[in-house]
Every structure is written in structure tokens, then in C-alpha cells.
Amino acid sequence: KQEVTQIPAALSVPEGENLVLNCSFTDSAIYNLQWFRQDPGKGLTSLLLIQSSQREQTSGRLNASLDKSSGRSTLYIAASQPGDSATYLCAVYGGSQGNLIFGKGTKLSVKP
Amino acid sequence: EAGVAQSPRYKIIEKRQSVAFWCNPISGHATLYWYQQILGQGPKLLIQFQNNGVVDDSQLPKDRFSAERLKGVDSTLKIQPAKLEDSAVYLCASSFQGGNEKLFFGSGTQLSVL
């Protein structure tokens, strides 16, 4: 059974810092991995999708990497801003289960 | 492009009552998902539709939950009767064809069962 773990559960940083969010998964037979952002009381917004054949994806200040063999992904946020404050969720598709499996998320707070 | 629409935004009911949620996916998206997100947890898939057929409902508590997607567009999710542990945010998502693509989520319906 696929399990997705995100560390840390919460993170508070001062504005301007570069930071890394971690995601690990137990079954490496995945098709893709997605990073989502969730603002309080809102739905999820897809930030980056990495196919299993890819190593990384970039969008603006965000860079996500995927190491399928070790079951790990990282989301790197450069020059963090207060507007980046949200919960970031990692989800994998494939493996033993044919649907998207989510981690519990990392709650990020960027202080001005 | 209009996003995934959901209603209502909030619902408060007493246990043993029934409730229904509505979702309108992005136009042209064949795949529609209903997720349940309990506070502090990641979303959990309840049911996945491909057009108007069910692809996966293995985690849907079928004794109390039901869902339909008539004409392969709008969908409704119903709970009858509700239990306290059904308190959660119910999220609808859609994608063009299936799981190997980006999912687009609605804002969700926050359900409180008292």
C-alpha cells in the first residue's frame, strides 16, 4: 500500500529565505508526482507535475525534484515571500493503487 | 477558462440527516473525482468517474455515500444518513483524461455534522 510522508509538518521562516520541503513515498512504481498548494478554506492548486521519467520541473521560484528509486521528492522555494504562506501537499499517482495518494502536507508560514 | 465549481460552500447538519453536494467540472474534462479531506489530513479519493462511468469507488462507504455523474458532466455526492465522522471538506476535481495529468480542484464544501 502506497504511503506518502511529508516532513516537516510545519515550517516558519523569515521572508527572503530559500527553503526545501520534503516528500517520501514507499512504492517507487509511480507514474507521476504532483505538488499542490492549499490556502485556508480553499481547494488545491497544482504547482508542478513531474512524470516518472523526469528528474525535475521548474516554475518561477519553484523547483521540484524527483528521485524515484529512493522514493523522494523535494520542493525548493527560492526567495520566499509572505504570499507563499500556505499548506503544500505532495501526491503520487500509480504504484499499487491506481489513484492519487496524498501526504498530510507541510504548513508553511513566511514572516515579513 | 472557468474552474471547477462546487456548491454549497458550507453545510451544517445534524447526524442522521442527509446532505448533497454538487460539482461542475472544467468544460471538456472527462475525468471527475470526489475527495474527502479531514482536518489535518491529505485528501482521500472517494470516487472517480470517467465520463459517466465509475472507474474507482473502492474507498466510498457505499452504505451511506452515493454519487452520480449524469450525462458525463455535472456530478452530485450524497450522504445519507450522515455520521459525526463525516465532518470534512469534500473536494471535487477534474482532469482532461485521467490520473497522469494535472488535476484541477474546486474550492470544496465544508461539512459539519453535529
Tab-separated table of C-alpha atoms in Angstrom:
chain	number	residue	atom	x	y	z
A	1	LYS	CA	0.000	0.000	0.000
A	2	GLN	CA	1.429	3.356	-1.072
A	3	GLU	CA	2.158	5.769	1.761
A	4	VAL	CA	3.268	9.366	1.352
A	5	THR	CA	5.060	11.219	4.140
A	6	GLN	CA	5.862	14.920	4.284
A	7	ILE	CA	8.432	16.453	6.583
A	8	PRO	CA	8.284	18.832	8.324
A	9	ALA	CA	4.598	19.123	9.227
A	10	ALA	CA	5.037	22.853	9.764
A	11	LEU	CA	7.723	25.378	8.936
A	12	SER	CA	8.135	29.056	9.778
A	13	VAL	CA	10.795	31.133	8.027
A	14	PRO	CA	11.622	34.826	7.617
A	15	GLU	CA	10.935	36.462	4.281
A	16	GLY	CA	13.677	36.053	1.701
A	17	GLU	CA	14.905	32.631	2.820
A	18	ASN	CA	15.315	29.729	0.446
A	19	LEU	CA	13.598	26.611	1.750
A	20	VAL	CA	13.081	22.940	0.992
A	21	LEU	CA	10.015	20.811	1.615
A	22	ASN	CA	10.399	17.046	1.634
A	23	CYS	CA	8.165	14.240	0.425
A	24	SER	CA	8.810	10.495	0.562
A	25	PHE	CA	6.782	7.578	-0.774
A	26	THR	CA	7.009	3.855	-0.146
A	27	ASP	CA	6.218	2.377	-3.590
A	28	SER	CA	8.584	3.625	-6.288
A	29	ALA	CA	6.419	2.293	-9.155
A	30	ILE	CA	4.727	5.639	-9.771
A	31	TYR	CA	3.646	7.380	-12.978
A	32	ASN	CA	3.982	10.914	-11.673
A	33	LEU	CA	4.275	13.120	-8.609
A	34	GLN	CA	2.476	16.397	-8.104
A	35	TRP	CA	2.992	19.267	-5.695
A	36	PHE	CA	-0.093	21.236	-4.682
A	37	ARG	CA	-0.693	24.390	-2.726
A	38	GLN	CA	-3.730	24.792	-0.452
A	39	ASP	CA	-4.758	28.124	1.039
A	40	PRO	CA	-7.044	28.154	4.115
A	41	GLY	CA	-10.637	27.391	3.165
A	42	LYS	CA	-9.706	26.847	-0.448
A	43	GLY	CA	-9.207	23.956	-2.799
A	44	LEU	CA	-5.861	22.716	-4.091
A	45	THR	CA	-3.837	24.354	-6.836
A	46	SER	CA	-1.442	22.185	-8.816
A	47	LEU	CA	2.026	23.743	-8.782
A	48	LEU	CA	4.230	21.211	-10.539
A	49	LEU	CA	3.805	17.761	-12.046
A	50	ILE	CA	6.854	15.541	-12.556
A	51	GLN	CA	6.482	12.481	-14.763
A	52	SER	CA	8.306	9.339	-13.608
A	53	SER	CA	10.842	9.730	-16.439
A	54	GLN	CA	11.748	13.262	-15.375
A	55	ARG	CA	14.164	14.396	-12.685
A	56	GLU	CA	12.846	17.896	-12.047
A	57	GLN	CA	10.387	20.609	-13.005
A	58	THR	CA	10.651	24.361	-12.553
A	59	SER	CA	8.080	27.112	-12.424
A	60	GLY	CA	9.226	30.589	-11.450
A	61	ARG	CA	10.718	30.438	-7.950
A	62	LEU	CA	9.662	26.800	-7.505
A	63	ASN	CA	11.760	23.778	-8.369
A	64	ALA	CA	10.669	20.211	-7.709
A	65	SER	CA	12.951	17.213	-7.985
A	66	LEU	CA	12.145	13.524	-8.116
A	67	ASP	CA	14.334	10.570	-7.194
A	68	LYS	CA	12.047	7.652	-7.937
A	69	SER	CA	14.492	4.937	-6.928
A	70	SER	CA	14.846	6.314	-3.418
A	71	GLY	CA	11.189	7.322	-3.143
A	72	ARG	CA	11.862	11.002	-2.540
A	73	SER	CA	10.893	14.397	-3.876
A	74	THR	CA	11.792	17.892	-2.772
A	75	LEU	CA	10.112	21.221	-3.429
A	76	TYR	CA	12.563	24.120	-3.382
A	77	ILE	CA	11.172	27.631	-2.931
A	78	ALA	CA	13.611	30.435	-3.642
A	79	ALA	CA	13.456	33.870	-2.009
A	80	SER	CA	10.310	33.100	-0.016
A	81	GLN	CA	7.579	35.745	0.310
A	82	PRO	CA	4.680	36.161	2.768
A	83	GLY	CA	2.342	35.258	-0.108
A	84	ASP	CA	3.916	31.806	-0.195
A	85	SER	CA	2.304	31.046	3.185
A	86	ALA	CA	0.035	28.033	2.637
A	87	THR	CA	-0.042	24.281	3.056
A	88	TYR	CA	1.949	22.364	0.452
A	89	LEU	CA	0.854	18.841	-0.394
A	90	CYS	CA	2.681	16.156	-2.288
A	91	ALA	CA	0.769	13.431	-4.148
A	92	VAL	CA	1.843	10.401	-6.159
A	93	TYR	CA	-0.072	8.633	-8.911
A	94	GLY	CA	0.412	4.966	-9.660
A	95	GLY	CA	2.150	2.233	-7.740
A	96	SER	CA	-0.021	-0.427	-6.199
A	97	GLN	CA	-3.025	1.901	-6.200
A	98	GLY	CA	-4.334	3.470	-9.371
A	99	ASN	CA	-5.255	6.824	-7.915
A	100	LEU	CA	-3.594	9.908	-6.439
A	101	ILE	CA	-2.270	9.338	-2.904
A	102	PHE	CA	-1.622	12.460	-0.845
A	103	GLY	CA	0.659	13.265	2.039
A	104	LYS	CA	-0.639	15.252	5.006
A	105	GLY	CA	1.109	18.409	3.866
A	106	THR	CA	3.605	20.931	5.201
A	107	LYS	CA	2.145	24.149	6.591
A	108	LEU	CA	4.476	26.989	5.606
A	109	SER	CA	4.467	30.395	7.231
A	110	VAL	CA	6.695	33.128	5.795
A	111	LYS	CA	7.094	36.045	8.199
A	112	PRO	CA	7.593	39.583	6.824
B	1	GLU	CA	-11.304	29.359	-18.528
B	2	ALA	CA	-13.832	28.693	-15.775
B	3	GLY	CA	-12.607	26.470	-12.959
B	4	VAL	CA	-14.285	23.620	-11.128
B	5	ALA	CA	-17.468	24.877	-9.486
B	6	GLN	CA	-18.811	23.410	-6.258
B	7	SER	CA	-21.792	24.186	-4.073
B	8	PRO	CA	-22.650	24.783	-1.352
B	9	ARG	CA	-19.501	26.213	0.261
B	10	TYR	CA	-20.604	25.324	3.759
B	11	LYS	CA	-23.173	22.962	5.219
B	12	ILE	CA	-24.108	22.249	8.817
B	13	ILE	CA	-26.393	19.305	9.554
B	14	GLU	CA	-27.253	17.038	12.434
B	15	LYS	CA	-26.240	13.398	12.493
B	16	ARG	CA	-28.588	11.041	10.682
B	17	GLN	CA	-29.675	13.809	8.292
B	18	SER	CA	-28.917	13.685	4.593
B	19	VAL	CA	-26.859	16.117	2.515
B	20	ALA	CA	-25.908	16.543	-1.138
B	21	PHE	CA	-23.016	18.293	-2.824
B	22	TRP	CA	-22.839	19.454	-6.438
B	23	CYS	CA	-19.863	19.771	-8.776
B	24	ASN	CA	-19.460	21.156	-12.286
B	25	PRO	CA	-16.039	20.281	-13.756
B	26	ILE	CA	-14.000	22.235	-16.259
B	27	SER	CA	-15.608	22.047	-19.687
B	28	GLY	CA	-14.246	19.154	-21.716
B	29	HIS	CA	-12.735	17.289	-18.775
B	30	ALA	CA	-13.670	13.638	-18.974
B	31	THR	CA	-12.453	12.614	-15.526
B	32	LEU	CA	-14.112	13.784	-12.318
B	33	TYR	CA	-13.056	12.976	-8.761
B	34	TRP	CA	-14.593	13.396	-5.323
B	35	TYR	CA	-12.154	13.623	-2.414
B	36	GLN	CA	-12.730	13.785	1.327
B	37	GLN	CA	-10.275	15.879	3.348
B	38	ILE	CA	-10.437	15.554	7.115
B	39	LEU	CA	-8.797	18.352	9.099
B	40	GLY	CA	-5.028	17.889	9.212
B	41	GLN	CA	-5.026	15.130	6.593
B	42	GLY	CA	-4.410	14.943	2.886
B	43	PRO	CA	-7.385	14.399	0.572
B	44	LYS	CA	-8.612	10.819	0.198
B	45	LEU	CA	-10.273	9.654	-3.016
B	46	LEU	CA	-13.907	8.647	-2.623
B	47	ILE	CA	-14.883	8.056	-6.239
B	48	GLN	CA	-13.536	8.618	-9.752
B	49	PHE	CA	-15.669	8.935	-12.888
B	50	GLN	CA	-14.527	8.670	-16.490
B	51	ASN	CA	-17.292	10.388	-18.452
B	52	ASN	CA	-20.387	8.947	-16.740
B	53	GLY	CA	-18.854	5.611	-15.740
B	54	VAL	CA	-17.298	4.768	-12.369
B	55	VAL	CA	-13.570	3.964	-12.543
B	56	ASP	CA	-12.811	3.602	-8.832
B	57	ASP	CA	-15.159	3.679	-5.852
B	58	SER	CA	-13.209	1.299	-3.633
B	59	GLN	CA	-12.986	3.802	-0.764
B	60	LEU	CA	-16.573	5.048	-0.942
B	61	PRO	CA	-18.635	3.952	2.112
B	62	LYS	CA	-21.431	2.631	-0.036
B	63	ASP	CA	-23.809	2.026	2.866
B	64	ARG	CA	-24.206	5.785	3.265
B	65	PHE	CA	-22.464	7.551	0.375
B	66	SER	CA	-23.634	7.649	-3.224
B	67	ALA	CA	-22.526	9.599	-6.260
B	68	GLU	CA	-23.642	10.016	-9.810
B	69	ARG	CA	-22.498	11.825	-12.906
B	70	LEU	CA	-25.365	12.076	-15.308
B	71	LYS	CA	-24.554	12.871	-18.950
B	72	GLY	CA	-20.847	12.842	-18.116
B	73	VAL	CA	-20.753	16.453	-16.913
B	74	ASP	CA	-22.130	17.566	-13.513
B	75	SER	CA	-21.893	15.302	-10.505
B	76	THR	CA	-23.596	15.015	-7.139
B	77	LEU	CA	-22.323	13.323	-3.992
B	78	LYS	CA	-24.852	12.364	-1.334
B	79	ILE	CA	-24.523	11.229	2.260
B	80	GLN	CA	-27.475	9.540	3.914
B	81	PRO	CA	-27.513	9.237	6.895
B	82	ALA	CA	-24.596	11.425	7.996
B	83	LYS	CA	-22.342	10.499	10.906
B	84	LEU	CA	-20.182	12.728	13.083
B	85	GLU	CA	-17.034	11.359	11.421
B	86	ASP	CA	-18.246	12.614	8.026
B	87	SER	CA	-17.307	16.157	9.078
B	88	ALA	CA	-14.729	17.147	6.477
B	89	VAL	CA	-14.133	19.181	3.348
B	90	TYR	CA	-15.450	17.491	0.218
B	91	LEU	CA	-13.400	18.407	-2.810
B	92	CYS	CA	-14.284	17.891	-6.426
B	93	ALA	CA	-11.531	17.758	-9.050
B	94	SER	CA	-11.349	17.186	-12.774
B	95	SER	CA	-8.753	16.383	-15.399
B	96	PHE	CA	-8.841	16.159	-19.173
B	97	GLN	CA	-8.409	12.407	-19.441
B	98	GLY	CA	-7.090	10.797	-16.287
B	99	GLY	CA	-4.594	10.494	-13.492
B	100	ASN	CA	-1.384	11.074	-15.422
B	101	GLU	CA	-2.270	14.752	-15.771
B	102	LYS	CA	-2.694	17.822	-13.635
B	103	LEU	CA	-5.805	17.834	-11.509
B	104	PHE	CA	-7.867	20.974	-11.089
B	105	PHE	CA	-9.731	21.322	-7.801
B	106	GLY	CA	-12.808	23.240	-6.770
B	107	SER	CA	-12.950	25.258	-3.546
B	108	GLY	CA	-14.695	22.440	-1.714
B	109	THR	CA	-17.707	22.085	0.541
B	110	GLN	CA	-17.032	22.223	4.270
B	111	LEU	CA	-19.431	19.858	6.042
B	112	SER	CA	-20.023	19.951	9.782
B	113	VAL	CA	-22.096	17.143	11.292
B	114	LEU	CA	-23.351	17.940	14.804
